[in-house]
Short mmCIF file of C-alpha atoms in Angstrom, two decimals:
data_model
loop_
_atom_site.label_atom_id
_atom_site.label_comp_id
_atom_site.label_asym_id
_atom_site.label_seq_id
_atom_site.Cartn_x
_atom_site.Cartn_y
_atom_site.Cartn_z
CA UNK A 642 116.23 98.67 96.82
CA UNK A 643 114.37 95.41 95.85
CA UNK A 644 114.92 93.75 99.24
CA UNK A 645 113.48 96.54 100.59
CA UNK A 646 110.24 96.68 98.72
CA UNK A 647 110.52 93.08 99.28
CA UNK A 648 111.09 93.45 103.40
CA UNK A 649 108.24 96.27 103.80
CA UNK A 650 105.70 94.11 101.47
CA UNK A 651 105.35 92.02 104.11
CA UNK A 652 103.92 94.57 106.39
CA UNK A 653 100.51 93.73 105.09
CA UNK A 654 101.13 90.29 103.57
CA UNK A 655 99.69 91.44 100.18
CA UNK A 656 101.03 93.71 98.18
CA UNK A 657 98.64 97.09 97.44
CA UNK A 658 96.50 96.24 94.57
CA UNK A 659 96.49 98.31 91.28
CA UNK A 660 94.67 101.44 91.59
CA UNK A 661 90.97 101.95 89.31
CA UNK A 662 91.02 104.64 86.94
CA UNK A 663 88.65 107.25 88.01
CA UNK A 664 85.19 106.85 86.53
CA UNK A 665 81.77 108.45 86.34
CA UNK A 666 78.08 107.13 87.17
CA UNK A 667 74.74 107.95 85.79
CA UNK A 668 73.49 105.35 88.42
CA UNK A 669 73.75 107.31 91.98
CA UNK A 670 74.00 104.35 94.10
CA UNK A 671 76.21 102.09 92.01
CA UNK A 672 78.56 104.46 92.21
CA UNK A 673 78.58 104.94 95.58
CA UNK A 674 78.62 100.75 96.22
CA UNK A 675 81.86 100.86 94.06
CA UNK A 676 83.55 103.74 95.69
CA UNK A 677 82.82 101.86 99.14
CA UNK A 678 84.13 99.05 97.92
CA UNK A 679 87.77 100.47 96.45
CA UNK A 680 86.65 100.25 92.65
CA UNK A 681 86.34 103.41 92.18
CA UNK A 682 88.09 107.02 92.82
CA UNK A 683 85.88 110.25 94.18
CA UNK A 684 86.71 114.17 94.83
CA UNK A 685 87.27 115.18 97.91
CA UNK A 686 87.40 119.11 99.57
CA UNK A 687 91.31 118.63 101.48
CA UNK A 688 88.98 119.66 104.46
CA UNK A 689 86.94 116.93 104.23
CA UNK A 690 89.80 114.19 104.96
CA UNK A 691 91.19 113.89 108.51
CA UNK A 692 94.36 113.37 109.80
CA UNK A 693 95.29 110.73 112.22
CA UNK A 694 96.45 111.33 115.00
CA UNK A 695 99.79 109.77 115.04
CA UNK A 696 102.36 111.28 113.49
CA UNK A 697 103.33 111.45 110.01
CA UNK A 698 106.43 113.46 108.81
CA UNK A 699 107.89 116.55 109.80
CA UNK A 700 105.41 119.55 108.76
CA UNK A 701 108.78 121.18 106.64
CA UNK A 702 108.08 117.88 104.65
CA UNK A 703 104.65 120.00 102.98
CA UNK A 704 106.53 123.63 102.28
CA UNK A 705 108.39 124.96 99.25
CA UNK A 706 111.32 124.39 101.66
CA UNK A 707 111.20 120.94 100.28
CA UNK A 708 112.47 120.08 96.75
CA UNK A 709 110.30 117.17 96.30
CA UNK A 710 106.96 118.58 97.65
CA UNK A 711 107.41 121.56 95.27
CA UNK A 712 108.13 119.02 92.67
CA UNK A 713 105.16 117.22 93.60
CA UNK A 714 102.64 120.16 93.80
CA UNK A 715 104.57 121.77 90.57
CA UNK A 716 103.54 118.56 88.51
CA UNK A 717 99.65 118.29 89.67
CA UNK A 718 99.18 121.34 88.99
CA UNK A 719 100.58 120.90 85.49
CA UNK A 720 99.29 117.51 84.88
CA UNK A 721 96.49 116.38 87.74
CA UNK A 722 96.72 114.13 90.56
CA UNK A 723 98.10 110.78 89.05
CA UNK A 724 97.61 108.91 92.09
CA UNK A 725 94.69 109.16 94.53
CA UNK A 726 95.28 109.43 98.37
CA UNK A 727 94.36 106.56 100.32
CA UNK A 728 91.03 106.41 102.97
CA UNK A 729 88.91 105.52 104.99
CA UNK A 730 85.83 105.54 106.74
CA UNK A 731 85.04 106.12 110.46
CA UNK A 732 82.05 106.99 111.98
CA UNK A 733 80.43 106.58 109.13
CA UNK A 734 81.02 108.83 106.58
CA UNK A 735 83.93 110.77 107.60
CA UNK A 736 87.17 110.36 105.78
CA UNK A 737 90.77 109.79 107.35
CA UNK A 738 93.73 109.24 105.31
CA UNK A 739 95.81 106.41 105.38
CA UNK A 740 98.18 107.62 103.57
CA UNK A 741 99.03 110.18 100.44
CA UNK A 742 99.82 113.04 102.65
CA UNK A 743 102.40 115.26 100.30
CA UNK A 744 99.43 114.53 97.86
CA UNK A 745 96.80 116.00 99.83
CA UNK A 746 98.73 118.91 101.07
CA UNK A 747 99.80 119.44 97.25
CA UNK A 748 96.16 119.42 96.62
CA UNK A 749 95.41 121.55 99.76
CA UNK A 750 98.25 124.38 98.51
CA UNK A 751 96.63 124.17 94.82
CA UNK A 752 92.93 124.73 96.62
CA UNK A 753 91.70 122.00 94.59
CA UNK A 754 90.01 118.83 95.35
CA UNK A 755 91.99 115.65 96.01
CA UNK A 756 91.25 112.46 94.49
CA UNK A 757 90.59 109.77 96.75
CA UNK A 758 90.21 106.27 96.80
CA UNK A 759 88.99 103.85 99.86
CA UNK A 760 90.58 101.19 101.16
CA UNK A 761 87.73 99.03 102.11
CA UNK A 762 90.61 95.86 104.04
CA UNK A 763 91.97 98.74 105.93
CA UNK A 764 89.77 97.88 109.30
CA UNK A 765 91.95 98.69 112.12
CA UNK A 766 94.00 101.53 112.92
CA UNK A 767 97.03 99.63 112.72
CA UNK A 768 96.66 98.37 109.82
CA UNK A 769 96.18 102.09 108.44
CA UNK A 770 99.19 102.65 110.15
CA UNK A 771 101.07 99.93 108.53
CA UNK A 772 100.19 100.52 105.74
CA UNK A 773 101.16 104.37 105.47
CA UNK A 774 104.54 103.22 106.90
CA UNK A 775 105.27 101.28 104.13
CA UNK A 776 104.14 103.47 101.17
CA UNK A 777 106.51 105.94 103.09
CA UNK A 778 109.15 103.14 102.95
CA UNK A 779 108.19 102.53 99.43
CA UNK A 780 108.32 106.26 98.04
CA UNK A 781 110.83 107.91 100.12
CA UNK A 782 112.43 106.72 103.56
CA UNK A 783 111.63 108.51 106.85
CA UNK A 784 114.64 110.01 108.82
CA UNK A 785 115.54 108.63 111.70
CA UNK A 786 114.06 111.73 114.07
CA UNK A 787 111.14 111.03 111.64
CA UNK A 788 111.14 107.62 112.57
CA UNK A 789 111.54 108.03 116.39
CA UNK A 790 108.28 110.17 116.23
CA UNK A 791 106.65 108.08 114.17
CA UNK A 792 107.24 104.76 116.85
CA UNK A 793 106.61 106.78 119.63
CA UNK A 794 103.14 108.20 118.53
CA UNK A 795 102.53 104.22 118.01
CA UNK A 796 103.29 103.72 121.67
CA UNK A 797 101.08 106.63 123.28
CA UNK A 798 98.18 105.76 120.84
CA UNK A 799 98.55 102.03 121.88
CA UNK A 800 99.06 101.43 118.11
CA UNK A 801 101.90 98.99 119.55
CA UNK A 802 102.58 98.07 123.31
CA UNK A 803 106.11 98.09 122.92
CA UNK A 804 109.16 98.71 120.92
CA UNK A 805 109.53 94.59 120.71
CA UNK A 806 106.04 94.80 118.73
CA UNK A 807 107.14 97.69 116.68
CA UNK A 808 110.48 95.37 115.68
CA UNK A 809 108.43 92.93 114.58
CA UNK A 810 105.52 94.76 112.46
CA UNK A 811 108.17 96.43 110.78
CA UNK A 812 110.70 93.85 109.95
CA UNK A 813 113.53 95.95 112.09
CA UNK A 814 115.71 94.43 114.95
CA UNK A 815 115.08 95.16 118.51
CA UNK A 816 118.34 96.31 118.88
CA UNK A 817 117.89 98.92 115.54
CA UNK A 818 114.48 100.13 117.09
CA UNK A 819 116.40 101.04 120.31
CA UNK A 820 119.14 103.02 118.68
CA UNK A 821 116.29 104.98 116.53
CA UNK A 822 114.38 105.91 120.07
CA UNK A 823 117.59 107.24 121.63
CA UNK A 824 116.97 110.47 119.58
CA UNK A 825 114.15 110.88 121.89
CA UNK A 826 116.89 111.34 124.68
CA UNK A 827 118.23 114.84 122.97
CA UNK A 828 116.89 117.91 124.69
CA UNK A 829 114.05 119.77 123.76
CA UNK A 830 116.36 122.91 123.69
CA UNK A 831 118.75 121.46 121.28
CA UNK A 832 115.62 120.29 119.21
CA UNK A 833 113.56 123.22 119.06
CA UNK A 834 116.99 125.02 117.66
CA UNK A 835 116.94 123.07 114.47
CA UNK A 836 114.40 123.86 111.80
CA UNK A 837 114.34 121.02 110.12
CA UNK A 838 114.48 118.55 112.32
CA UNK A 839 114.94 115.92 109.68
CA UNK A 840 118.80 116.86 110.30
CA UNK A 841 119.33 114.94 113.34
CA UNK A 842 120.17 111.50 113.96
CA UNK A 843 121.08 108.67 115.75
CA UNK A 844 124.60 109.94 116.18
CA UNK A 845 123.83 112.91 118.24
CA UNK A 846 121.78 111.29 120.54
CA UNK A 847 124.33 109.20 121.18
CA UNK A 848 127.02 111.98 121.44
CA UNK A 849 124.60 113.49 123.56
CA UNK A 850 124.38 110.36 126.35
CA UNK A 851 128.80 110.29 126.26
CA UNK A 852 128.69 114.68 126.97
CA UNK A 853 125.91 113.40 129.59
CA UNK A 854 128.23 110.69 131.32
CA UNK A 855 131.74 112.67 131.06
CA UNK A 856 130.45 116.21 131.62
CA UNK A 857 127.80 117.03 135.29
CA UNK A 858 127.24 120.58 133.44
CA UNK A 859 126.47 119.36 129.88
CA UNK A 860 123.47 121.05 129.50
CA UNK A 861 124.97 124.28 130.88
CA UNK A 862 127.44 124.34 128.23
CA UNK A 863 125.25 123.28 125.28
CA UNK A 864 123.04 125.95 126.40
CA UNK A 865 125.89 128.83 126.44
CA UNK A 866 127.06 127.40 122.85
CA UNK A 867 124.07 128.14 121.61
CA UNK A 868 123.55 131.36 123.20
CA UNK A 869 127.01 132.43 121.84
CA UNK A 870 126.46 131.66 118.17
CA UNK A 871 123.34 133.37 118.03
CA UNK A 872 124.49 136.02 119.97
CA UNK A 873 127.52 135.87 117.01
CA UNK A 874 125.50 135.40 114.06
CA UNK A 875 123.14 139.10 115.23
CA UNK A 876 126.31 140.99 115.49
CA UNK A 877 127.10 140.10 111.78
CA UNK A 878 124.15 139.52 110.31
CA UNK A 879 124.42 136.43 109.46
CA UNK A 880 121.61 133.38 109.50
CA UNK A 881 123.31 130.12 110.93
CA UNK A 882 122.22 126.83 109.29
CA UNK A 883 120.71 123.93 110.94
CA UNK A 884 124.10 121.94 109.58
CA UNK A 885 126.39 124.84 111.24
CA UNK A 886 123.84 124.80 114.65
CA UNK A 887 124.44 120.85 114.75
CA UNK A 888 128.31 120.94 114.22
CA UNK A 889 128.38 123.84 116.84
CA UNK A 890 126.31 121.77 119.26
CA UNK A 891 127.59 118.85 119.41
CA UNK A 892 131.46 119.49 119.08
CA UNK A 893 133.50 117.95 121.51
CA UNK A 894 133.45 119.66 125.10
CA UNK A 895 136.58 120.16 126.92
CA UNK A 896 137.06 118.34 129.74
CA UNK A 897 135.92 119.92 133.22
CA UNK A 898 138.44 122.04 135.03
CA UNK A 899 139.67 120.48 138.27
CA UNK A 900 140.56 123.68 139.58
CA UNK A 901 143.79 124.25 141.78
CA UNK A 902 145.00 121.01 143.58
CA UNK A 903 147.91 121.17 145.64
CA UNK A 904 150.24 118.32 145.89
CA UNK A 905 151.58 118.07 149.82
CA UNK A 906 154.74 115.52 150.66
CA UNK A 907 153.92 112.51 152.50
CA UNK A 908 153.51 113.14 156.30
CA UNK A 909 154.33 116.77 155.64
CA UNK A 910 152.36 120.32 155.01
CA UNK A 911 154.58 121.22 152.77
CA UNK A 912 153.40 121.87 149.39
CA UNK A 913 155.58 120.21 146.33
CA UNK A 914 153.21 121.39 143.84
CA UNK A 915 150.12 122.55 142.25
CA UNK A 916 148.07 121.27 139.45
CA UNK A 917 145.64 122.98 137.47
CA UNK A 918 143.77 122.60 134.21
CA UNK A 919 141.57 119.73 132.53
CA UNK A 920 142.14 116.15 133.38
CA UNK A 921 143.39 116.05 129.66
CA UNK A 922 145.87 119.23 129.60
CA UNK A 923 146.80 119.60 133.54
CA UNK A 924 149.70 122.00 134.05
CA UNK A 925 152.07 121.62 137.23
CA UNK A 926 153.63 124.39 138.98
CA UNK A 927 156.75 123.17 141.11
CA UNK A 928 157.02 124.83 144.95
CA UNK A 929 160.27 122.89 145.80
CA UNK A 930 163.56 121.19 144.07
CA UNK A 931 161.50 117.85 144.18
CA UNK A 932 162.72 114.62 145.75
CA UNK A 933 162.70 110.88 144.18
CA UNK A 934 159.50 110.25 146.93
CA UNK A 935 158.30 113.82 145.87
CA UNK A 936 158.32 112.98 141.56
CA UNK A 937 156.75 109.54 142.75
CA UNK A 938 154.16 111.08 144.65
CA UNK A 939 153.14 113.30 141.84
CA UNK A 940 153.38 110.49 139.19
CA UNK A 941 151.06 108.43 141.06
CA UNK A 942 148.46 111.05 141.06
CA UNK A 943 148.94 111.67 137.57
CA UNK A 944 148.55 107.78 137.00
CA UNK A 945 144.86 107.99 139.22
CA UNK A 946 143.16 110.84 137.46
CA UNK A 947 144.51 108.97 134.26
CA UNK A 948 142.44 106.03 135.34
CA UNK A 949 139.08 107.58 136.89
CA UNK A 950 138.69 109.61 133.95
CA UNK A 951 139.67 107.31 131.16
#
């Protein structure tokens, strides 16, 4: 845990300085020259504060579906927003968070205002988005589908050129920010069948690319797997869970059936025998009493599939 904080403190090369205590004014404008400068906290309508537009956690992440933002909105409505969201300004006046978003949407659910505070050294928009990536890293870890998102809305908002740049703002390996974008690779079929997408991971994207490189009909199949469990779980009434819908998925497929091949003897039309079944299970059906050259034969085709499919 400490070399973590200690890895995503770097982000910003400073770490976030201690947050004012919210305060009132009799003088209109030096409160305002304090609250521009970071000194001092302000209400906000959860309206009033935009959203960027990259992504930022998966929207189950804000519902009573989720134990910790239920926690969350349980205790400010109990005892008060304890720590403001993070801003700032655009345009301006208008407000866009940099980060606090299970805050705001706490706040938001509540329909009360949100304490805010700006963060006047936040200039650019990628050092807003650094810096919500590692209060995220601080609090609680993205998944990796979270992640994936999160690196590619960096890419089509020219946050980051490329996944090199993205390695080094965030103190990751190339070769780990590869892996994390191959979840990008699973279809949207398979991903609009999990509800919280949170669930999936590096390890079925990468089950997904061996079904893709074994199997020509993969997506065929995957699509008649899940068409049979839902078809399954309406006859008896049953809801299947995003853990069940995964396991389903991405089981291992059988191998393609060959279909009937016939086995023929050398320089002859006569048939010695037929093979059928998977390149795994293949079942022989004998037409002859077989010879020495006839067993060879068939041994040597057994020995070829062995080695194309291996």
């Amino acid at each position: 845990m400490a070399k973590r904080i200690q890895a995503v403190s770097k982000l910003l090369g400073n770490a976030k300085p201690p947050v004012p205590a919210a305060r009132s004014f009799t003088n209109e404008s030096s409160s305002e020259q304090l609250i521009d400068a970071g000194k001092a906290t302000f209400e906000a309508d959860p309206s009033d504060v935009m959203l960027p537009k990259t992504y930022n956690r998966e929207e189950i992440s804000y519902t009573d579906t989720d134990e910790a933002f239920k926690e969350l909105r349980d205790s400010i409505k109990q005892d008060g927003q304890d720590e403001p969201i993070h801003v700032r300004k655009i345009n301006g006046d208008d407000l866009i968070l940099i980060s606090g978003r299970r805050r705001l949407e706490a706040c938001r659910a509540l329909g009360i205002k949100v304490v805010c505070i700006i963060s006047p050294r936040i200039a650019t928009d990628k050092e807003a988005e650094l810096e919500k990536y590692r209060e995220n890293t601080l609090r609680n870890d993205l998944s990796a589908y979270e992640l994936c998102m999160l690196y590619q809305s960096w890419l089509e908002n020219k946050i980051f050129e490329s996944q090199a740049d993205i390695a080094e703002a965030v103190g990751k390996t190339k070769a780990r920010i590869s892996q994390i974008f191959t979840i990008s690779n699973i279809p949207k079929y398979i991903v609009s069948e999990i509800v919280d997408k949170r669930l999936l991971q590096t390890r079925h994207a990468a089950q997904y690319a061996k079904f893709k490189a074994r199997h020509s009909n993969v997506d065929d199949t995957l699509k008649k797997r899940i068409k049979t469990y839902k078809v399954n779980a309406e006859k008896a009434g049953q809801t299947v869970t995003d853990e069940k819908k995964l396991s389903l998925i991405f089981a291992p497929i059988a191998s393609e059936n060959h279909g009937v091949r016939e086995i023929k003897a050398p320089g002859s039309k006569k048939v010695l025998c037929s093979v059928k079944g998977s390149e795994h299970k293949p079942t022989f059906q004998l037409k002859v009493a077989l010879s020495e050259t006839a067993l060879k034969k068939i041994e040597d085709i057994i020995v070829e599939d062995a080695l194309n499919t291996g």
